[in-house]
Amino acid sequence: MSRTLEPKAIKVERPAKTLRELALDKVRDAIVEGYFQPGDRLVERDLCAQLGVSRTIVREVLRHLESEGLVSNQPNKGPIVAVLDLDEARQIYEIRGALEGMAARLCAEQRDPHTVKALEVALHSIRESYAVKDMHGVLTHTNAFYQTMFSKVNRHVAWGIVNLLTVRINHLRAMTIKTRNRDSEGPQQMERIVEAIRRGDGEGASKAALDHVAAACAIAEAVLASQKAESEA
């Protein structure tokens, strides 16, 4: 006796991510978190062995990362980890400051205790990640902190602009969060943003956000200048 099945009963579920997407995440994280350093060659054969994927997938991954600004193709060298440009970094921080300052001010003016609570949760997770030296966790929860600010005031277009820069922002952030005292100073600066939002102080929240970005920018400038001096020595 044959059995009639509903179409959904035998449907093959698509995996959450394709092999290409998984490989892309792995290489991107390896660059952002410093496993691959700026200027390192990215040899297709070696990446195939390390990732356990085909050369076709590796080439697609490298092309995608090139479009994100994490990889560059050099004559006679092939793909390398892109060397961060100081002027470009400054521009990224300028955009961050303008948009994050706006979002912080709007959050304060909204006076929503749920926003404050969500930001406190993200900030607590950042501190916990620092405590166990989980830099990937720091990046993830920091991203969640800012996504909360933008989403709670319905500034999805602004968050979309930030998201376009997220990979390069995280590349810079991965450098700054490892510097001396950043594990305490960074969360303290973010706490000032939350406190101003809690008070409903729009100007104070905007200033706290701008101060935090300015501090990160100064650290990034120093790190990049040092890297440039070493490469030219």
PDB file of C-alpha atoms in Angstrom:
ATOM      1  CA  MET A   1       0.000   0.000   0.000  1.00  0.00           C
ATOM      2  CA  SER A   2       1.520   3.275  -1.066  1.00  0.00           C
ATOM      3  CA  ARG A   3       1.536   6.145   1.316  1.00  0.00           C
ATOM      4  CA  THR A   4       0.764   9.682   0.313  1.00  0.00           C
ATOM      5  CA  LEU A   5       3.105  12.215   1.910  1.00  0.00           C
ATOM      6  CA  GLU A   6       2.637  15.887   2.252  1.00  0.00           C
ATOM      7  CA  PRO A   7       5.258  17.808   0.192  1.00  0.00           C
ATOM      8  CA  LYS A   8       6.828  19.219   3.377  1.00  0.00           C
ATOM      9  CA  ALA A   9       7.278  15.741   4.887  1.00  0.00           C
ATOM     10  CA  ILE A  10      10.176  14.822   2.606  1.00  0.00           C
ATOM     11  CA  LYS A  11      11.531  18.256   1.815  1.00  0.00           C
ATOM     12  CA  VAL A  12      15.335  18.491   2.132  1.00  0.00           C
ATOM     13  CA  GLU A  13      16.173  21.408   4.366  1.00  0.00           C
ATOM     14  CA  ARG A  14      18.859  23.753   3.087  1.00  0.00           C
ATOM     15  CA  PRO A  15      21.851  23.981   5.440  1.00  0.00           C
ATOM     16  CA  ALA A  16      22.091  27.265   7.331  1.00  0.00           C
ATOM     17  CA  LYS A  17      25.250  28.134   5.401  1.00  0.00           C
ATOM     18  CA  THR A  18      26.907  26.823   2.258  1.00  0.00           C
ATOM     19  CA  LEU A  19      30.479  25.534   2.247  1.00  0.00           C
ATOM     20  CA  ARG A  20      31.541  28.735   0.497  1.00  0.00           C
ATOM     21  CA  GLU A  21      29.898  30.888   3.188  1.00  0.00           C
ATOM     22  CA  LEU A  22      31.526  28.859   5.959  1.00  0.00           C
ATOM     23  CA  ALA A  23      34.939  29.184   4.292  1.00  0.00           C
ATOM     24  CA  LEU A  24      34.376  32.924   3.847  1.00  0.00           C
ATOM     25  CA  ASP A  25      33.553  33.336   7.550  1.00  0.00           C
ATOM     26  CA  LYS A  26      36.670  31.401   8.556  1.00  0.00           C
ATOM     27  CA  VAL A  27      39.082  33.412   6.416  1.00  0.00           C
ATOM     28  CA  ARG A  28      37.427  36.731   7.278  1.00  0.00           C
ATOM     29  CA  ASP A  29      37.658  35.968  11.013  1.00  0.00           C
ATOM     30  CA  ALA A  30      41.279  34.863  10.598  1.00  0.00           C
ATOM     31  CA  ILE A  31      42.111  38.255   9.050  1.00  0.00           C
ATOM     32  CA  VAL A  32      40.049  40.395  11.433  1.00  0.00           C
ATOM     33  CA  GLU A  33      41.358  38.608  14.519  1.00  0.00           C
ATOM     34  CA  GLY A  34      44.989  38.753  13.389  1.00  0.00           C
ATOM     35  CA  TYR A  35      45.746  35.128  12.503  1.00  0.00           C
ATOM     36  CA  PHE A  36      46.678  36.489   9.077  1.00  0.00           C
ATOM     37  CA  GLN A  37      48.600  39.755   9.411  1.00  0.00           C
ATOM     38  CA  PRO A  38      48.508  42.756   7.023  1.00  0.00           C
ATOM     39  CA  GLY A  39      50.834  42.013   4.100  1.00  0.00           C
ATOM     40  CA  ASP A  40      50.703  38.213   4.532  1.00  0.00           C
ATOM     41  CA  ARG A  41      50.419  36.274   1.280  1.00  0.00           C
ATOM     42  CA  LEU A  42      47.259  34.204   0.900  1.00  0.00           C
ATOM     43  CA  VAL A  43      48.366  31.183  -1.110  1.00  0.00           C
ATOM     44  CA  GLU A  44      45.457  29.311  -2.693  1.00  0.00           C
ATOM     45  CA  ARG A  45      47.065  25.890  -2.280  1.00  0.00           C
ATOM     46  CA  ASP A  46      47.716  26.460   1.423  1.00  0.00           C
ATOM     47  CA  LEU A  47      44.215  27.803   2.042  1.00  0.00           C
ATOM     48  CA  CYS A  48      42.694  24.775   0.294  1.00  0.00           C
ATOM     49  CA  ALA A  49      44.588  22.498   2.677  1.00  0.00           C
ATOM     50  CA  GLN A  50      43.809  24.556   5.767  1.00  0.00           C
ATOM     51  CA  LEU A  51      40.106  24.944   5.005  1.00  0.00           C
ATOM     52  CA  GLY A  52      39.545  21.545   3.391  1.00  0.00           C
ATOM     53  CA  VAL A  53      37.749  23.054   0.396  1.00  0.00           C
ATOM     54  CA  SER A  54      38.326  23.260  -3.350  1.00  0.00           C
ATOM     55  CA  ARG A  55      40.446  25.868  -5.113  1.00  0.00           C
ATOM     56  CA  THR A  56      37.266  27.189  -6.772  1.00  0.00           C
ATOM     57  CA  ILE A  57      35.785  28.022  -3.367  1.00  0.00           C
ATOM     58  CA  VAL A  58      39.032  29.596  -2.163  1.00  0.00           C
ATOM     59  CA  ARG A  59      39.157  31.842  -5.240  1.00  0.00           C
ATOM     60  CA  GLU A  60      35.545  32.923  -4.683  1.00  0.00           C
ATOM     61  CA  VAL A  61      36.318  33.673  -1.036  1.00  0.00           C
ATOM     62  CA  LEU A  62      39.366  35.761  -1.922  1.00  0.00           C
ATOM     63  CA  ARG A  63      37.411  37.737  -4.531  1.00  0.00           C
ATOM     64  CA  HIS A  64      34.683  38.453  -1.986  1.00  0.00           C
ATOM     65  CA  LEU A  65      37.190  39.561   0.659  1.00  0.00           C
ATOM     66  CA  GLU A  66      38.827  41.813  -1.914  1.00  0.00           C
ATOM     67  CA  SER A  67      35.458  43.520  -2.435  1.00  0.00           C
ATOM     68  CA  GLU A  68      35.265  44.052   1.343  1.00  0.00           C
ATOM     69  CA  GLY A  69      38.700  45.655   1.427  1.00  0.00           C
ATOM     70  CA  LEU A  70      40.360  42.910   3.476  1.00  0.00           C
ATOM     71  CA  VAL A  71      42.371  41.415   0.610  1.00  0.00           C
ATOM     72  CA  SER A  72      44.312  43.089  -2.175  1.00  0.00           C
ATOM     73  CA  ASN A  73      45.989  41.661  -5.274  1.00  0.00           C
ATOM     74  CA  GLN A  74      49.607  42.693  -5.718  1.00  0.00           C
ATOM     75  CA  PRO A  75      51.585  42.354  -8.972  1.00  0.00           C
ATOM     76  CA  ASN A  76      53.880  39.329  -8.847  1.00  0.00           C
ATOM     77  CA  LYS A  77      52.630  38.444  -5.361  1.00  0.00           C
ATOM     78  CA  GLY A  78      48.964  37.566  -5.787  1.00  0.00           C
ATOM     79  CA  PRO A  79      46.413  37.969  -2.982  1.00  0.00           C
ATOM     80  CA  ILE A  80      47.668  39.410   0.295  1.00  0.00           C
ATOM     81  CA  VAL A  81      45.985  40.630   3.459  1.00  0.00           C
ATOM     82  CA  ALA A  82      45.288  44.296   2.797  1.00  0.00           C
ATOM     83  CA  VAL A  83      47.428  46.796   4.656  1.00  0.00           C
ATOM     84  CA  LEU A  84      45.146  49.249   6.441  1.00  0.00           C
ATOM     85  CA  ASP A  85      45.451  52.787   5.152  1.00  0.00           C
ATOM     86  CA  LEU A  86      45.712  55.519   7.801  1.00  0.00           C
ATOM     87  CA  ASP A  87      43.633  58.057   5.874  1.00  0.00           C
ATOM     88  CA  GLU A  88      40.926  55.478   5.160  1.00  0.00           C
ATOM     89  CA  ALA A  89      40.865  54.522   8.842  1.00  0.00           C
ATOM     90  CA  ARG A  90      40.335  58.161   9.826  1.00  0.00           C
ATOM     91  CA  GLN A  91      37.428  58.445   7.397  1.00  0.00           C
ATOM     92  CA  ILE A  92      35.835  55.298   8.817  1.00  0.00           C
ATOM     93  CA  TYR A  93      36.057  56.721  12.323  1.00  0.00           C
ATOM     94  CA  GLU A  94      34.574  60.027  11.118  1.00  0.00           C
ATOM     95  CA  ILE A  95      31.547  58.170   9.747  1.00  0.00           C
ATOM     96  CA  ARG A  96      31.278  56.073  12.902  1.00  0.00           C
ATOM     97  CA  GLY A  97      31.395  59.161  15.108  1.00  0.00           C
ATOM     98  CA  ALA A  98      28.708  61.010  13.164  1.00  0.00           C
ATOM     99  CA  LEU A  99      26.272  58.084  13.024  1.00  0.00           C
ATOM    100  CA  GLU A 100      26.886  56.639  16.486  1.00  0.00           C
ATOM    101  CA  GLY A 101      26.666  60.098  18.055  1.00  0.00           C
ATOM    102  CA  MET A 102      23.301  60.613  16.348  1.00  0.00           C
ATOM    103  CA  ALA A 103      22.006  57.204  17.477  1.00  0.00           C
ATOM    104  CA  ALA A 104      23.102  57.780  21.084  1.00  0.00           C
ATOM    105  CA  ARG A 105      21.402  61.186  21.182  1.00  0.00           C
ATOM    106  CA  LEU A 106      18.147  59.781  19.794  1.00  0.00           C
ATOM    107  CA  CYS A 107      18.218  56.895  22.279  1.00  0.00           C
ATOM    108  CA  ALA A 108      18.560  59.374  25.146  1.00  0.00           C
ATOM    109  CA  GLU A 109      15.741  61.545  23.852  1.00  0.00           C
ATOM    110  CA  GLN A 110      13.510  58.497  23.479  1.00  0.00           C
ATOM    111  CA  ARG A 111      13.841  57.697  27.217  1.00  0.00           C
ATOM    112  CA  ASP A 112      13.033  53.997  26.825  1.00  0.00           C
ATOM    113  CA  PRO A 113      14.181  51.850  29.797  1.00  0.00           C
ATOM    114  CA  HIS A 114      14.159  48.769  27.547  1.00  0.00           C
ATOM    115  CA  THR A 115      16.883  50.364  25.421  1.00  0.00           C
ATOM    116  CA  VAL A 116      19.011  51.004  28.492  1.00  0.00           C
ATOM    117  CA  LYS A 117      18.526  47.416  29.659  1.00  0.00           C
ATOM    118  CA  ALA A 118      19.500  45.967  26.264  1.00  0.00           C
ATOM    119  CA  LEU A 119      22.627  48.140  26.149  1.00  0.00           C
ATOM    120  CA  GLU A 120      23.563  47.089  29.683  1.00  0.00           C
ATOM    121  CA  VAL A 121      23.244  43.423  28.716  1.00  0.00           C
ATOM    122  CA  ALA A 122      25.528  43.914  25.689  1.00  0.00           C
ATOM    123  CA  LEU A 123      28.035  45.888  27.768  1.00  0.00           C
ATOM    124  CA  HIS A 124      28.081  43.185  30.455  1.00  0.00           C
ATOM    125  CA  SER A 125      28.819  40.589  27.748  1.00  0.00           C
ATOM    126  CA  ILE A 126      31.670  42.761  26.428  1.00  0.00           C
ATOM    127  CA  ARG A 127      33.226  42.915  29.896  1.00  0.00           C
ATOM    128  CA  GLU A 128      32.836  39.166  30.384  1.00  0.00           C
ATOM    129  CA  SER A 129      34.504  38.512  27.021  1.00  0.00           C
ATOM    130  CA  TYR A 130      37.411  40.780  27.941  1.00  0.00           C
ATOM    131  CA  ALA A 131      37.768  38.967  31.270  1.00  0.00           C
ATOM    132  CA  VAL A 132      38.336  35.612  29.556  1.00  0.00           C
ATOM    133  CA  LYS A 133      40.321  37.178  26.687  1.00  0.00           C
ATOM    134  CA  ASP A 134      37.680  36.170  24.147  1.00  0.00           C
ATOM    135  CA  MET A 135      38.371  38.789  21.483  1.00  0.00           C
ATOM    136  CA  HIS A 136      35.838  37.286  19.071  1.00  0.00           C
ATOM    137  CA  GLY A 137      33.220  37.704  21.804  1.00  0.00           C
ATOM    138  CA  VAL A 138      34.277  41.308  22.362  1.00  0.00           C
ATOM    139  CA  LEU A 139      33.755  42.055  18.667  1.00  0.00           C
ATOM    140  CA  THR A 140      30.417  40.235  18.545  1.00  0.00           C
ATOM    141  CA  HIS A 141      28.940  41.926  21.619  1.00  0.00           C
ATOM    142  CA  THR A 142      30.293  45.348  20.656  1.00  0.00           C
ATOM    143  CA  ASN A 143      28.515  44.984  17.328  1.00  0.00           C
ATOM    144  CA  ALA A 144      25.346  44.012  19.236  1.00  0.00           C
ATOM    145  CA  PHE A 145      25.684  47.115  21.442  1.00  0.00           C
ATOM    146  CA  TYR A 146      25.655  49.454  18.469  1.00  0.00           C
ATOM    147  CA  GLN A 147      23.017  47.524  16.571  1.00  0.00           C
ATOM    148  CA  THR A 148      20.782  47.969  19.627  1.00  0.00           C
ATOM    149  CA  MET A 149      21.310  51.742  19.604  1.00  0.00           C
ATOM    150  CA  PHE A 150      20.364  52.078  15.936  1.00  0.00           C
ATOM    151  CA  SER A 151      17.474  49.597  15.946  1.00  0.00           C
ATOM    152  CA  LYS A 152      15.809  51.012  19.077  1.00  0.00           C
ATOM    153  CA  VAL A 153      15.387  54.387  17.360  1.00  0.00           C
ATOM    154  CA  ASN A 154      14.472  52.882  13.974  1.00  0.00           C
ATOM    155  CA  ARG A 155      17.549  54.186  12.181  1.00  0.00           C
ATOM    156  CA  HIS A 156      17.838  51.161   9.918  1.00  0.00           C
ATOM    157  CA  VAL A 157      19.275  53.103   6.973  1.00  0.00           C
ATOM    158  CA  ALA A 158      22.049  54.483   9.180  1.00  0.00           C
ATOM    159  CA  TRP A 159      22.729  51.000  10.559  1.00  0.00           C
ATOM    160  CA  GLY A 160      22.869  49.706   6.988  1.00  0.00           C
ATOM    161  CA  ILE A 161      25.611  52.242   6.237  1.00  0.00           C
ATOM    162  CA  VAL A 162      27.523  51.154   9.347  1.00  0.00           C
ATOM    163  CA  ASN A 163      27.064  47.527   8.310  1.00  0.00           C
ATOM    164  CA  LEU A 164      28.673  48.217   4.942  1.00  0.00           C
ATOM    165  CA  LEU A 165      31.765  49.227   6.911  1.00  0.00           C
ATOM    166  CA  THR A 166      31.435  46.539   9.596  1.00  0.00           C
ATOM    167  CA  VAL A 167      34.203  44.300   8.270  1.00  0.00           C
ATOM    168  CA  ARG A 168      36.717  47.146   8.115  1.00  0.00           C
ATOM    169  CA  ILE A 169      35.453  48.576  11.411  1.00  0.00           C
ATOM    170  CA  ASN A 170      35.999  45.192  13.054  1.00  0.00           C
ATOM    171  CA  HIS A 171      39.452  44.967  11.483  1.00  0.00           C
ATOM    172  CA  LEU A 172      40.355  48.255  13.163  1.00  0.00           C
ATOM    173  CA  ARG A 173      38.500  47.299  16.345  1.00  0.00           C
ATOM    174  CA  ALA A 174      40.407  44.013  16.538  1.00  0.00           C
ATOM    175  CA  MET A 175      43.633  46.051  16.718  1.00  0.00           C
ATOM    176  CA  THR A 176      42.449  48.599  19.274  1.00  0.00           C
ATOM    177  CA  ILE A 177      40.814  46.160  21.717  1.00  0.00           C
ATOM    178  CA  LYS A 178      44.134  44.351  22.199  1.00  0.00           C
ATOM    179  CA  THR A 179      46.040  47.466  23.237  1.00  0.00           C
ATOM    180  CA  ARG A 180      47.024  48.210  26.817  1.00  0.00           C
ATOM    181  CA  ASN A 181      44.169  49.188  29.170  1.00  0.00           C
ATOM    182  CA  ARG A 182      41.561  49.005  26.385  1.00  0.00           C
ATOM    183  CA  ASP A 183      39.798  46.193  28.242  1.00  0.00           C
ATOM    184  CA  SER A 184      38.957  48.675  31.016  1.00  0.00           C
ATOM    185  CA  GLU A 185      38.918  52.023  29.223  1.00  0.00           C
ATOM    186  CA  GLY A 186      36.724  50.890  26.325  1.00  0.00           C
ATOM    187  CA  PRO A 187      33.849  49.561  28.487  1.00  0.00           C
ATOM    188  CA  GLN A 188      34.136  52.591  30.780  1.00  0.00           C
ATOM    189  CA  GLN A 189      33.664  54.896  27.795  1.00  0.00           C
ATOM    190  CA  MET A 190      30.672  52.849  26.635  1.00  0.00           C
ATOM    191  CA  GLU A 191      29.246  52.964  30.158  1.00  0.00           C
ATOM    192  CA  ARG A 192      29.232  56.778  29.906  1.00  0.00           C
ATOM    193  CA  ILE A 193      27.109  56.463  26.764  1.00  0.00           C
ATOM    194  CA  VAL A 194      24.630  54.231  28.603  1.00  0.00           C
ATOM    195  CA  GLU A 195      24.537  56.527  31.647  1.00  0.00           C
ATOM    196  CA  ALA A 196      23.758  59.573  29.487  1.00  0.00           C
ATOM    197  CA  ILE A 197      21.026  57.644  27.679  1.00  0.00           C
ATOM    198  CA  ARG A 198      19.581  56.602  31.055  1.00  0.00           C
ATOM    199  CA  ARG A 199      19.496  60.277  32.153  1.00  0.00           C
ATOM    200  CA  GLY A 200      17.819  61.318  28.917  1.00  0.00           C
ATOM    201  CA  ASP A 201      20.792  63.575  28.202  1.00  0.00           C
ATOM    202  CA  GLY A 202      20.929  63.717  24.402  1.00  0.00           C
ATOM    203  CA  GLU A 203      23.938  66.014  24.150  1.00  0.00           C
ATOM    204  CA  GLY A 204      25.800  64.056  26.789  1.00  0.00           C
ATOM    205  CA  ALA A 205      25.095  60.755  25.041  1.00  0.00           C
ATOM    206  CA  SER A 206      26.260  62.136  21.703  1.00  0.00           C
ATOM    207  CA  LYS A 207      29.438  63.534  23.260  1.00  0.00           C
ATOM    208  CA  ALA A 208      30.171  60.250  25.062  1.00  0.00           C
ATOM    209  CA  ALA A 209      29.790  58.331  21.797  1.00  0.00           C
ATOM    210  CA  LEU A 210      32.056  60.784  19.967  1.00  0.00           C
ATOM    211  CA  ASP A 211      34.656  60.624  22.750  1.00  0.00           C
ATOM    212  CA  HIS A 212      34.685  56.823  22.565  1.00  0.00           C
ATOM    213  CA  VAL A 213      35.198  56.867  18.793  1.00  0.00           C
ATOM    214  CA  ALA A 214      37.901  59.552  19.081  1.00  0.00           C
ATOM    215  CA  ALA A 215      39.799  57.440  21.631  1.00  0.00           C
ATOM    216  CA  ALA A 216      39.590  54.368  19.370  1.00  0.00           C
ATOM    217  CA  CYS A 217      40.732  56.450  16.391  1.00  0.00           C
ATOM    218  CA  ALA A 218      43.783  57.737  18.283  1.00  0.00           C
ATOM    219  CA  ILE A 219      44.776  54.182  19.218  1.00  0.00           C
ATOM    220  CA  ALA A 220      44.303  52.943  15.648  1.00  0.00           C
ATOM    221  CA  GLU A 221      46.399  55.814  14.282  1.00  0.00           C
ATOM    222  CA  ALA A 222      49.233  54.942  16.656  1.00  0.00           C
ATOM    223  CA  VAL A 223      49.091  51.225  15.799  1.00  0.00           C
ATOM    224  CA  LEU A 224      48.973  51.868  12.043  1.00  0.00           C
ATOM    225  CA  ALA A 225      51.800  54.411  12.212  1.00  0.00           C
ATOM    226  CA  SER A 226      53.902  51.884  14.121  1.00  0.00           C
ATOM    227  CA  GLN A 227      53.156  49.150  11.578  1.00  0.00           C
ATOM    228  CA  LYS A 228      54.107  51.468   8.728  1.00  0.00           C
ATOM    229  CA  ALA A 229      57.388  52.421  10.397  1.00  0.00           C
ATOM    230  CA  GLU A 230      58.261  48.744  10.933  1.00  0.00           C
ATOM    231  CA  SER A 231      57.491  47.869   7.306  1.00  0.00           C
ATOM    232  CA  GLU A 232      59.704  50.701   6.056  1.00  0.00           C
ATOM    233  CA  ALA A 233      62.596  49.923   8.419  1.00  0.00           C
TER     234      ALA A 233
END
